Amino acid sequence: MFLNASLLSRAGAAGLLFFVAVFGLHAQPVDPLPSWNAGTAKARIVAFVQAVTETGGKDFVAPADRIAVFDNDGTLWSEQPMYFQLAFALDRVRALAPRHPEWKTKQPFKAAIEGDMKTLAAAGERGLLELVAASHAGLTTDEFAAVVKDWLASARHPKFQRPYAELTFAPMVELLAYLRANGFQTWIVSGGGIEFMRVFAEQAYGVPPQQMVGSSLELKYELRNGQPVLVQQPKVAFIDDKAGKPVGIHKAIGRRPIAAFGNSDGDFQMLEWTTSAPGARLGVLVHHDDAEREYAYDRKSPFGRLDRGLDEASARGWTLVSMKDDWKQVYAPGR
Amino acid sequence: MFLNASLLSRAGAAGLLFFVAVFGLHAQPVDPLPSWNAGTAKARIVAFVQAVTETGGKDFVAPADRIAVFDNDGTLWSEQPMYFQLAFALDRVRALAPRHPEWKTKQPFKAAIEGDMKTLAAAGERGLLELVAASHAGLTTDEFAAVVKDWLASARHPKFQRPYAELTFAPMVELLAYLRANGFQTWIVSGGGIEFMRVFAEQAYGVPPQQMVGSSLELKYELRNGQPVLVQQPKVAFIDDKAGKPVGIHKAIGRRPIAAFGNSDGDFQMLEWTTSAPGARLGVLVHHDDAEREYAYDRKSPFGRLDRGLDEASARGWTLVSMKDDWKQVYAPGR
């Protein structure tokens, strides 16, 4: 099978990618989502993708507008027994504690050092960001990335005893690739820190650093030994959660997504923003109902609470994914 | 000439684009920069692009890392006799003045209404952003885009009597296309407002909204008649100028650019950040020395002042583009 090169040249980048993607699918009529069991969730996702990519169809969406946004914690990887970035921050605070005697009496540092999870959970996303902010102030972006990389290489998840970066959801990684093969741009839009995610997310998900939106600290440009660096400041610049997610999406992308994937009420406004616009839209919530292979939690969890989303998903036309029933496997086998 | 399709499939998106780009150039051995006169500036730009795209060459850069950043005002379009966005803001303030009697005595509004350019120039980038902020508070992002679109359709530049969006520099538009044809991702990194630029920049430069970094106002997510909207707040969120440019670049892109194009001291740190890293790097400053076809200004201009950059360009290996000598034409002919 051959393609005419000058035709390719004229088609332009986006059209070309789309052409190759469609060609690829026709050449390999295999299930693009093998980790998903047949069922409503899978059928709805596939029907949506077929609808927006069908040239001449009533729901066709040009490739440039095929923006899909994904929450990270609890949607692309696990978030129990605590956000992985919180586990990282706690390890970091404990390591730095000897240099900061004042942390012994100051929250949320006291709780971090003592492992007081109840107090930490109550501190929420902002508490986590405070821990990150204070424990990382003064590090350059390069230094911070190196610290995260070391931690990811050495730390192990308490339940699964595997490196955290292996605890990404195989069905979601497939879904990301499936969307990209259909001309979508896939973005991560997470309450987690953007600098933290950028260390592992490109390798884990195939999403490049410029397609990530996250919470962030203020950065300061300065010269160290004559070389410019960006230094993390002990001040939160942006919290990419709840109503902050549509704001973060608009600032970074400038286009309204047509598909949004989340798992908690922190993703509610992102799904609302995505699915309220006219045309074919897809809103998906991953429901953690699999105590055996992962965790079972929703309305009462301190991390990844899903309450309003459960109540309103059906009326809003959002698809609820049952981890237990819809996923053939949760994690890829250990390496 | 034919390409093997399965080979294309395996090469991946970035490699594929690069392959097609190179193929395209070989098939059409025409000058990719016809609006540039032969000279040092053009030769350096072309040599840089050839060096970083030469497979196996010592300066080869993978397509994913071919990030080029462009200032907008004074680099991609004119910025005299005042930033075009300032002209827009002044028109908007005058139109809204009857509803705001307090502006008659309050700076910088008083100066805007009276056309007192000296006071306005002294108010600088922050003054401009204050005008934009106050005069646009309460507008949704969609409403704001519509207002800008109307203005761009009706307003005319005082010297050239053409719509502002026609006053983009033809040699720079060619350069953007040339870089993209060589596998670069082209980004705009401007002190101007990102919401303002997004209205015209994709059509004018071929740069999509998600590849723009700019100054911004705070946005608030809210429901109006049950529909979610993003409302501009009368508060500056980020100023993408001077040391803010490397910060904006890092937050949005997460990769360090290998080429940066500017024209004023507001671009100094962006060029410094780009060209201080090891490997082949390109820093370019457009020098406005063409009083006849555009404007001649540098060290003393209130808009687009170029002083330190002129002093240090040579020692830092940055290329100075003489608009007068290096450009065959400044603007594309009128439509």
PDB file of C-alpha atoms in Angstrom, chain A residues 8 41-42 101 156 205 215 249 253 261 270-271 287 292 305 328:
ATOM      1  CA  LEU A   8       0.558  14.182   1.600  1.00  0.00           C
ATOM      2  CA  ALA A  41     -19.121   2.750  28.999  1.00  0.00           C
ATOM      3  CA  LYS A  42     -16.909   1.327  26.245  1.00  0.00           C
ATOM      4  CA  PRO A 101      12.839  22.854  63.940  1.00  0.00           C
ATOM      5  CA  ARG A 156       7.157   2.076  46.658  1.00  0.00           C
ATOM      6  CA  TYR A 205       0.913   8.704  29.084  1.00  0.00           C
ATOM      7  CA  SER A 215      -1.356  23.623  40.062  1.00  0.00           C
ATOM      8  CA  ILE A 249      -8.060  24.927  30.425  1.00  0.00           C
ATOM      9  CA  ILE A 253      -5.625  25.825  25.443  1.00  0.00           C
ATOM     10  CA  PHE A 261     -12.405  12.497  31.862  1.00  0.00           C
ATOM     11  CA  MET A 270     -14.354  20.600  33.940  1.00  0.00           C
ATOM     12  CA  LEU A 271     -16.998  18.128  32.793  1.00  0.00           C
ATOM     13  CA  HIS A 287     -15.938   5.223  39.678  1.00  0.00           C
ATOM     14  CA  GLU A 292      -9.993  -6.007  45.365  1.00  0.00           C
ATOM     15  CA  ARG A 305     -14.391  12.487  46.833  1.00  0.00           C
ATOM     16  CA  LYS A 328     -10.466  -6.127  32.243  1.00  0.00           C
TER      17      LYS A 328
END
